Short mmCIF file of C-alpha atoms and ligand atoms in Angstrom, two decimals:
data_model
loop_
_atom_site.label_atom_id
_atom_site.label_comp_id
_atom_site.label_asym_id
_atom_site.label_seq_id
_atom_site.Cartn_x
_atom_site.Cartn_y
_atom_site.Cartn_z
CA UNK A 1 91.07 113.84 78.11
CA UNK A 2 91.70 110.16 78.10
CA UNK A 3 92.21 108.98 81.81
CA UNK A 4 95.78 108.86 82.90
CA UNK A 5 98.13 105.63 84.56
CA UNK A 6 98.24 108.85 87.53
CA UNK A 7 94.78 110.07 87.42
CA UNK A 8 93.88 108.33 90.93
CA UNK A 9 97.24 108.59 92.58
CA UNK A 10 96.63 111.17 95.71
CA UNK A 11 100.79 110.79 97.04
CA UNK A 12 103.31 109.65 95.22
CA UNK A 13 106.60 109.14 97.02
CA UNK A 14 109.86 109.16 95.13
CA UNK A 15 113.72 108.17 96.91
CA UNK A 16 112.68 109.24 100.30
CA UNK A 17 116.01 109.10 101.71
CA UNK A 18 116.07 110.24 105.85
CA UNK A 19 119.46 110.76 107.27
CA UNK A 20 121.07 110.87 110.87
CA UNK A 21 123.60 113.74 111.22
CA UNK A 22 126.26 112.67 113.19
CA UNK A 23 130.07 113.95 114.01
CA UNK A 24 131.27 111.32 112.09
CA UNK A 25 129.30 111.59 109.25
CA UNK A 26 125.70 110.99 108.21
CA UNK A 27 123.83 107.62 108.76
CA UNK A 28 121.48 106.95 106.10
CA UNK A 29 118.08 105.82 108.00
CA UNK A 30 115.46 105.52 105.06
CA UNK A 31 116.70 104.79 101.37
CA UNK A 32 115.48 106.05 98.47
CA UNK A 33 111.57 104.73 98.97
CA UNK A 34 109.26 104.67 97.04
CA UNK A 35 105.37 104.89 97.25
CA UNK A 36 102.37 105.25 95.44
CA UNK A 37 98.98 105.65 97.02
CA UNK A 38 95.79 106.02 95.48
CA UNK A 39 92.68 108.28 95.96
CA UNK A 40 89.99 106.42 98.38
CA UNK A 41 92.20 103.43 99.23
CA UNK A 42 94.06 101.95 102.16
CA UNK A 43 97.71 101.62 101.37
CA UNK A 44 99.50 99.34 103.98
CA UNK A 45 103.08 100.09 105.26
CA UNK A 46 104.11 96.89 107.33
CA UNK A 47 107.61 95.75 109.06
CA UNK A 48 109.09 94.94 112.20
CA UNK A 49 109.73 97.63 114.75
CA UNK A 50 113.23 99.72 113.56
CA UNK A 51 112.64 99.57 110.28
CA UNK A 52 111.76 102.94 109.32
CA UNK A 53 107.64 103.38 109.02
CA UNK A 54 107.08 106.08 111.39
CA UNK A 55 110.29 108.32 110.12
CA UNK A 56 109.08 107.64 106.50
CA UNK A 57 105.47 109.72 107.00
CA UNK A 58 106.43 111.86 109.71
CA UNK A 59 109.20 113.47 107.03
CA UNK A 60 105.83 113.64 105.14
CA UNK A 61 104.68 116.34 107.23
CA UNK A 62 108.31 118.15 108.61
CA UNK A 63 107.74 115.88 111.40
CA UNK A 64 110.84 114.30 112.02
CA UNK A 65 112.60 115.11 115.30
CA UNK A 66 116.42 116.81 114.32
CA UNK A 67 118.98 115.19 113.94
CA UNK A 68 116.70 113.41 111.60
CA UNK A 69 116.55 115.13 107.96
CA UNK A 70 115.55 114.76 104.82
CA UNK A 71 118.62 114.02 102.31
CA UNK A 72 116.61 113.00 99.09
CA UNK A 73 113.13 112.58 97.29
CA UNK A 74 109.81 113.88 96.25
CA UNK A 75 106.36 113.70 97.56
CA UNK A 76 103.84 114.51 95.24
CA UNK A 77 100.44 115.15 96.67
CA UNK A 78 97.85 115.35 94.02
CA UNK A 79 94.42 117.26 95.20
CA UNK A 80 91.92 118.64 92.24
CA UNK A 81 94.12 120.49 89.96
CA UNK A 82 96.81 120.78 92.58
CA UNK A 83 100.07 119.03 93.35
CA UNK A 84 102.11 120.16 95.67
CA UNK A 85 105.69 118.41 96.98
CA UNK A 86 105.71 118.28 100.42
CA UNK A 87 109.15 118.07 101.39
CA UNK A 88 110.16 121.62 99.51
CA UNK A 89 107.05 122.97 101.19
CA UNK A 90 107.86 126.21 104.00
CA UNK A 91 106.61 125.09 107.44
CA UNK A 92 103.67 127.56 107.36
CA UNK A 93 102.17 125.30 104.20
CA UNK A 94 102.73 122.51 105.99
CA UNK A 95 100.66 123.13 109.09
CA UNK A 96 97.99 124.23 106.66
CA UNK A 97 98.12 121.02 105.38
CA UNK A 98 98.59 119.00 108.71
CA UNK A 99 95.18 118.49 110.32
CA UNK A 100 93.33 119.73 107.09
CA UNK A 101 94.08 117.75 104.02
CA UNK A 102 96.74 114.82 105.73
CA UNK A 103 95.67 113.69 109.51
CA UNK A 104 97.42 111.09 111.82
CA UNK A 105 96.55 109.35 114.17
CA UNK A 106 99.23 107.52 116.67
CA UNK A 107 99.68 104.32 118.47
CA UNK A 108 99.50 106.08 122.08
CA UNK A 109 96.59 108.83 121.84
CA UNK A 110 97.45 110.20 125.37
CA UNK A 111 100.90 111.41 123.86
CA UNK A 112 98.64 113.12 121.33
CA UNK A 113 96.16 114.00 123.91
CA UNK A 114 96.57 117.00 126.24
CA UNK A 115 95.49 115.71 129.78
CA UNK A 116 94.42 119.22 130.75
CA UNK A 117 92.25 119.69 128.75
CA UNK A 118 88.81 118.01 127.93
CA UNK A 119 87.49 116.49 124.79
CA UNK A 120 85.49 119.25 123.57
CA UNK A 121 88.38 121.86 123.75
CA UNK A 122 90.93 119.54 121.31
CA UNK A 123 88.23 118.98 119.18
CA UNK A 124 87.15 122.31 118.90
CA UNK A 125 91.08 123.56 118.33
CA UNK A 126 91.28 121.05 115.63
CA UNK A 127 88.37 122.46 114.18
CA UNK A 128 89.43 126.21 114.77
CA UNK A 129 92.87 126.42 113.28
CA UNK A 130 91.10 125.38 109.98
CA UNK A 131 88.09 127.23 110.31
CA UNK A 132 88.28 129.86 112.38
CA UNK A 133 85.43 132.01 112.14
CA UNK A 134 83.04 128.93 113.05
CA UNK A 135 80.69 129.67 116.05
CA UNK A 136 80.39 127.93 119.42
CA UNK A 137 77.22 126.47 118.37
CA UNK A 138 78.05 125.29 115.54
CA UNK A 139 81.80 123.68 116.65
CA UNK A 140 79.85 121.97 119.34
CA UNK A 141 77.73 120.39 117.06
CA UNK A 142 80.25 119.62 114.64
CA UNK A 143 82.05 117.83 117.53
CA UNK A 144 79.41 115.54 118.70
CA UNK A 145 78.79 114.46 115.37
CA UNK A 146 81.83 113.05 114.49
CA UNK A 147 81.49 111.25 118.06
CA UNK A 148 78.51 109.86 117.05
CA UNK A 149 80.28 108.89 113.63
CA UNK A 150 82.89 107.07 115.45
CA UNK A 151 80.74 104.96 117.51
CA UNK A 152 81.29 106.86 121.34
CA UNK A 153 78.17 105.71 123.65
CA UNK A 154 77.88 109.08 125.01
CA UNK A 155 78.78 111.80 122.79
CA UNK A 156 77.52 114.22 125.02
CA UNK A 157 79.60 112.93 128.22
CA UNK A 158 82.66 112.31 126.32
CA UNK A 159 82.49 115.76 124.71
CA UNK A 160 82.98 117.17 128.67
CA UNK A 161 85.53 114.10 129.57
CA UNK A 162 89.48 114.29 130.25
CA UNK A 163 91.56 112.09 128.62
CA UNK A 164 92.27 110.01 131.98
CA UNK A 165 88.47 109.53 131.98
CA UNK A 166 88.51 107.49 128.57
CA UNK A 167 89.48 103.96 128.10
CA UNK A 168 92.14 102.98 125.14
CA UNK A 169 89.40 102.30 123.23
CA UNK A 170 87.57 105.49 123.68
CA UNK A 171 90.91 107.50 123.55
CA UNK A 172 91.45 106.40 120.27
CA UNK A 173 88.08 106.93 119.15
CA UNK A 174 88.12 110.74 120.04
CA UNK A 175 91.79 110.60 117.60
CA UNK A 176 89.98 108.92 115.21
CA UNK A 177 86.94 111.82 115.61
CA UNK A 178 90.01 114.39 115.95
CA UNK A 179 91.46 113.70 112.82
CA UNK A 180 88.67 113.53 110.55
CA UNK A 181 86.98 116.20 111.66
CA UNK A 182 87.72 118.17 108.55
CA UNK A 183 87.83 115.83 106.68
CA UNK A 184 91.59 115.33 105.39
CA UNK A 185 92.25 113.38 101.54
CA UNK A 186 94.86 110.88 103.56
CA UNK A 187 94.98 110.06 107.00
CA UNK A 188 97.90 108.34 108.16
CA UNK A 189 97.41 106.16 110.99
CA UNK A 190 101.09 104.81 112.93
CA UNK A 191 100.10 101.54 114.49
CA UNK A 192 96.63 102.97 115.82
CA UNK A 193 95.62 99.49 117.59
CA UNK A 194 98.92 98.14 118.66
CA UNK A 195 97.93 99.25 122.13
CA UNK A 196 94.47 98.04 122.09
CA UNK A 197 93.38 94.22 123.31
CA UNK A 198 92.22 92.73 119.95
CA UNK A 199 88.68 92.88 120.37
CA UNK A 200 89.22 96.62 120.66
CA UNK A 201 91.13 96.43 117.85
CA UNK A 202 89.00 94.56 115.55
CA UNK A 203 86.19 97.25 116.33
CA UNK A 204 89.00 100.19 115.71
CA UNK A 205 89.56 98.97 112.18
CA UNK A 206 86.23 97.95 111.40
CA UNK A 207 85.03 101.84 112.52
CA UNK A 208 88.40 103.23 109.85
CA UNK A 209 87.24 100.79 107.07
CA UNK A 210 83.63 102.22 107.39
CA UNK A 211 84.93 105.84 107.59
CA UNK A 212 87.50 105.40 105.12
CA UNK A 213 84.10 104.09 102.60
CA UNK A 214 81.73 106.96 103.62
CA UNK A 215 84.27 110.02 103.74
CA UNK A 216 86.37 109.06 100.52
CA UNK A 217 89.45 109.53 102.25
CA UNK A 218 92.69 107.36 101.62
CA UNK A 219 94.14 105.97 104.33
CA UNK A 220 98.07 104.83 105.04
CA UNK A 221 98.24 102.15 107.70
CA UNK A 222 101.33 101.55 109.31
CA UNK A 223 102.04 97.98 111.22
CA UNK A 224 104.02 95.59 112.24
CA UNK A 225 101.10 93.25 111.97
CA UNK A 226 100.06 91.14 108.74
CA UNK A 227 96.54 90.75 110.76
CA UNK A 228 96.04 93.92 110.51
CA UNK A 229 96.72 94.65 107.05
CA UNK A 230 94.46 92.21 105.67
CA UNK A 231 91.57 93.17 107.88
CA UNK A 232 92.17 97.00 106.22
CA UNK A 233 94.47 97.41 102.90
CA UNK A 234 94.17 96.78 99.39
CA UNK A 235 98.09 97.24 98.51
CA UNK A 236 100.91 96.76 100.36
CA UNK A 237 104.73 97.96 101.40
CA UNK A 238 106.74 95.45 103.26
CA UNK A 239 109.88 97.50 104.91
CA UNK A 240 113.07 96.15 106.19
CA UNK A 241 115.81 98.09 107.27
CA UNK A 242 115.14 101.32 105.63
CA UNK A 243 114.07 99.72 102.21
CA UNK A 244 111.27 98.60 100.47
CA UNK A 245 111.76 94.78 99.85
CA UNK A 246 107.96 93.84 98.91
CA UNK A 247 105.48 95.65 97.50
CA UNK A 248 101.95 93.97 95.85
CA UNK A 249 98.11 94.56 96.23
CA UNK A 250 97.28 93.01 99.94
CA UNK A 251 95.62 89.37 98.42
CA UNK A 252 98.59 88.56 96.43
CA UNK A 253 100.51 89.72 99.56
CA UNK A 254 99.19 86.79 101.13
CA UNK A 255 98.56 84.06 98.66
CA UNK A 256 101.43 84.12 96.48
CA UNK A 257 104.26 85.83 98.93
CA UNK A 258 107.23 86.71 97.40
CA UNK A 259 110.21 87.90 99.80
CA UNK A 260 111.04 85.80 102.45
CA UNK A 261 111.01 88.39 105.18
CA UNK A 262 107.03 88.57 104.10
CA UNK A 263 106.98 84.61 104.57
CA UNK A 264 108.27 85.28 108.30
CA UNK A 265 105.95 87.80 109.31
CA UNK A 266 103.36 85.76 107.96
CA UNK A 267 104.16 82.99 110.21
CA UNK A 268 104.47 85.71 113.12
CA UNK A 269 101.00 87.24 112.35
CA UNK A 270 98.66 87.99 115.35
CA UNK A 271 95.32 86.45 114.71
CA UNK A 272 92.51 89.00 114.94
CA UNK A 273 89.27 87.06 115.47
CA UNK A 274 90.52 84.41 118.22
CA UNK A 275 93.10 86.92 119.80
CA UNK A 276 95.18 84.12 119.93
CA UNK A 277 99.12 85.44 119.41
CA UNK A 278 101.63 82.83 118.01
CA UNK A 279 104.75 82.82 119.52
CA UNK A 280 106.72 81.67 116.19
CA UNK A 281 109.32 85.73 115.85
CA UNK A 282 111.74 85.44 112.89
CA UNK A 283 115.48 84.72 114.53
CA UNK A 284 117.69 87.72 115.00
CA UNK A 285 117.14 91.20 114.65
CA UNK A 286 116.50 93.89 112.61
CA UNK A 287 119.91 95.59 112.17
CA UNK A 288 120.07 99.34 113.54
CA UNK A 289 119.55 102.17 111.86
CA UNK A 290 122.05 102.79 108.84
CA UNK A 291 124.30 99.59 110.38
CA UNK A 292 124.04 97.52 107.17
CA UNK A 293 126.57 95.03 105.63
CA UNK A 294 126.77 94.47 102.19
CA UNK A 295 124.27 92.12 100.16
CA UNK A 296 120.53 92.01 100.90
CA UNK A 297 119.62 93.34 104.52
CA UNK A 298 117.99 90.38 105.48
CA UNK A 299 119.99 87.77 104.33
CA UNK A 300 121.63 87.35 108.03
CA UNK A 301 118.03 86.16 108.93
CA UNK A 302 116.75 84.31 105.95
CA UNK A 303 116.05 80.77 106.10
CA UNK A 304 116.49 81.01 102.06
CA UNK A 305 119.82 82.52 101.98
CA UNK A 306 122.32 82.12 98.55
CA UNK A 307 125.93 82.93 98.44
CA UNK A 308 125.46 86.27 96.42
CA UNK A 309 123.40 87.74 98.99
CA UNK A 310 125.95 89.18 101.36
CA UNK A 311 127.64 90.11 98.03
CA UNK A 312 125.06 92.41 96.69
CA UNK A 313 122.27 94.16 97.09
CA UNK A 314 119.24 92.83 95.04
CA UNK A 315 117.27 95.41 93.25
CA UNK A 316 113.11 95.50 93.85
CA UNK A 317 112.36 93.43 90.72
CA UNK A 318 109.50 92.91 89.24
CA UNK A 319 107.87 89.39 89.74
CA UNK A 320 106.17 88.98 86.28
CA UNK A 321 102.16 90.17 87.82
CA UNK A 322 101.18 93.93 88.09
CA UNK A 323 101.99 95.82 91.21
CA UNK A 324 103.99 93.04 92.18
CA UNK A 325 107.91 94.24 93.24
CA UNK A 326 110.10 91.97 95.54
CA UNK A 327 114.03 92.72 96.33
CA UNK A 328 115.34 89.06 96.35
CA UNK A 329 117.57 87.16 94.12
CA UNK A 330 115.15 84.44 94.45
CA UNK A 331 113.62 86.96 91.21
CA UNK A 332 116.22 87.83 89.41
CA UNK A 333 119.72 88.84 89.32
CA UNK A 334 119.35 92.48 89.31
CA UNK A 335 121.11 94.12 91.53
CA UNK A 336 121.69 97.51 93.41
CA UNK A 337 124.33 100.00 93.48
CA UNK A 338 124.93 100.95 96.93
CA UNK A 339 126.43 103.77 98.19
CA UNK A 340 128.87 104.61 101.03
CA UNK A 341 126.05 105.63 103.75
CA UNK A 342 123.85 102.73 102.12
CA UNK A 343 122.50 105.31 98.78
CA UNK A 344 119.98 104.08 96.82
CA UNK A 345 122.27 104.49 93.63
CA UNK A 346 119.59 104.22 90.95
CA UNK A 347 117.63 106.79 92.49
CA UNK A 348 120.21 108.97 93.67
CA UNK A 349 121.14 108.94 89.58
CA UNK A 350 117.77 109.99 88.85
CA UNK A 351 117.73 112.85 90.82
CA UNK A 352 121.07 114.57 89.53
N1 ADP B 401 114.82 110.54 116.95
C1 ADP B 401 115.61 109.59 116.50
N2 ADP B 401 116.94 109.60 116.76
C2 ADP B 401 117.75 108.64 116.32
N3 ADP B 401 117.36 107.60 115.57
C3 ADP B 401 116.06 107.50 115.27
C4 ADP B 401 115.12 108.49 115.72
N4 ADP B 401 113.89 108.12 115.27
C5 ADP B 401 114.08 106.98 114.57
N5 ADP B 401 115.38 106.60 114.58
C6 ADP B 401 115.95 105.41 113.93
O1 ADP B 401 115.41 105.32 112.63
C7 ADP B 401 115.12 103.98 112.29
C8 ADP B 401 113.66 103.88 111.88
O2 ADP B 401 112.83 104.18 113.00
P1 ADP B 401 111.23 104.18 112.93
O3 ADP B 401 110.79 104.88 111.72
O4 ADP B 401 110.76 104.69 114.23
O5 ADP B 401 110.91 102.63 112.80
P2 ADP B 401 109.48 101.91 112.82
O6 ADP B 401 108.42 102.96 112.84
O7 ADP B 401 109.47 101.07 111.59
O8 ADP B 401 109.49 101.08 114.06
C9 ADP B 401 115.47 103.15 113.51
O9 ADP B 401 116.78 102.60 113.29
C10 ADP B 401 115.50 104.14 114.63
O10 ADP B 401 116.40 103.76 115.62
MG1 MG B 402 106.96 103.31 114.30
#
């Protein structure tokens, strides 16, 4: 069969929409998103804190914490001969999933981390729930291996080691060891070194990079820092306030940027090597959740601001090169039908 536009696509996310129940009505949160990741590559999801990353993959995996739901969407997740949609699938499925095929990894591991309990134990129940009729022996070696994989000095140590024994670093590590110990397709890491100093850092995604090579496993980074996608993605989703407003492979991200919310994170970028932080932050805020005026969601913030962009929302248009999709009149005059709680209307159209 000849090879397919979708042969290497692993997840393919469709109008994600998240809503906030609320007496007075829903809020719309996340709006009609759309994502496309590919089999053994790092897919970058960057944007300022607020702006809807974390709720975006934790609806992934019937994470998100009620009153948070899931109003809208598909999430295709394409495995061998497989594809299953993850936000129709029962809970049980899920789980089975969770830890197995999709890991995560978070930007504080000691809220992941059980402090009662020692290395070797959460490794071990990672292990277990997948594979449960694997020996004692055999866990335990399983376990120090993927220490040694991910760089710990003292596998042996660390295996017997409470999380208040570990440094940052190391804690991370042992997430990093926890959730690819069986090996998942897609492991989503949520800001995994925004905690870390940045030498730490630099060492965290050079170990994921290596990993990511070796275990052919595609890997979603989430950030609020430029720096860090360009140490570790090859394509790129700039959010803003629930939306998708840039989207390109990562060099074009940076060499020929597009929206001018990218243009201000740029400037804002942390710089990895010399761990020197610039102190240049866009002006203003990201708007809260669902509390967006009409027009373009940025334009209250955008040094490049038009009259028509309070008026109406610009679609993501393509920019004339592959890949390449920016939501700015700056492109094009297309625009977006938007809805009462902020509804993607194109994509809500699609769906009916
Ligand atoms: N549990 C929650 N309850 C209410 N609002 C939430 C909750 N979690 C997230 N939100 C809201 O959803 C929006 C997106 O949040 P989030 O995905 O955490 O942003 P990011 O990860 O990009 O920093 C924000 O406006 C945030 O306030
Ligand atoms: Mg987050």
């Amino acid at each position: 069969m000849p090879k397919t536009k979708t042969d290497d696509g692993l997840l393919e996310i469709e109008g994600l929409k998240i809503e906030i129940e609320r007496k007075k009505g829903a809020l719309t949160l996340l709006d009609g998103v759309n994502l496309a990741v590919k089999k053994k590559r790092s897919f970058g999801i960057v944007g300022e804190s607020g702006c809807g990353k974390s709720i975006a993959v934790n609806a992934l995996l019937g994470l998100l914490p009620y009153p948070l739901r899931v109003s809208g969407g598909r999430a295709l997740f394409k495995t061998g001969e497989t594809e299953r949609e993850l936000l129709s699938l029962p809970a049980e499925k899920l789980r089975e999933i969770r830890g197995k095929e999709i890991a995560m990894i978070f930007q504080e591991p000691m809220t992941a981390l059980d402090p009662v309990f020692n290395v070797e134990f959460q490794m071990g129940e990672a292990l277990e729930f997948h594979y449960p009729l694997m020996g004692k022996k055999e866990k335990t070696e399983a376990c120090l291996e993927m220490l040694r994989k991910v760089n710990i000095p003292r596998p042996g140590d660390t295996l017997k080691s409470y999380p208040h024994e570990l440094s940052g670093g190391q804690l991370q590590r042992v997430m990093i060891a926890i959730a690819l110990i069986n090996s998942p397709r897609l492991l989503i890491a949520d800001e995994p070194t925004t905690a870390l100093d940045v030498t730490i850092q630099a060492q965290i995604l050079d170990l994921m990079n290596s990993l990511k090579a070796e275990r052919d496993t595609s890997i979603i980074m989430i950030t609020h820092d430029l720096g860090v996608i360009a140490e570790t993605c090859e394509e790129v989703a700039v959010f803003y306030a629930g939306q998708v407003v840039e989207e390109a492979r990562a060099v074009d991200l940076f060499h020929k940027t597009a929206h001018p919310y990218t243009m201000g994170l740029l400037r804002a970028v942390t710089s990895l090597g010399g761990g020197k932080r610039e102190l240049y932050t866009i002006p203003g805020m990201v708007p809260a959740g669902g509390e967006w005026k009409a027009g373009c969601r940025f334009a209250d913030r955008c040094e490049q601001k038009m009259a028509r962009c309070t008026q109406a929302m610009p679609a993501l248009m393509e920019t004339g090169e592959a890949g390449r999709r920016c939501r700015c009149f700056r492109w094009g005059d297309e625009t977006e039908a938007v809805g009462k709680t902020g509804a993607a209307g194109a994509v809500q159209a699609e769906e009916a």
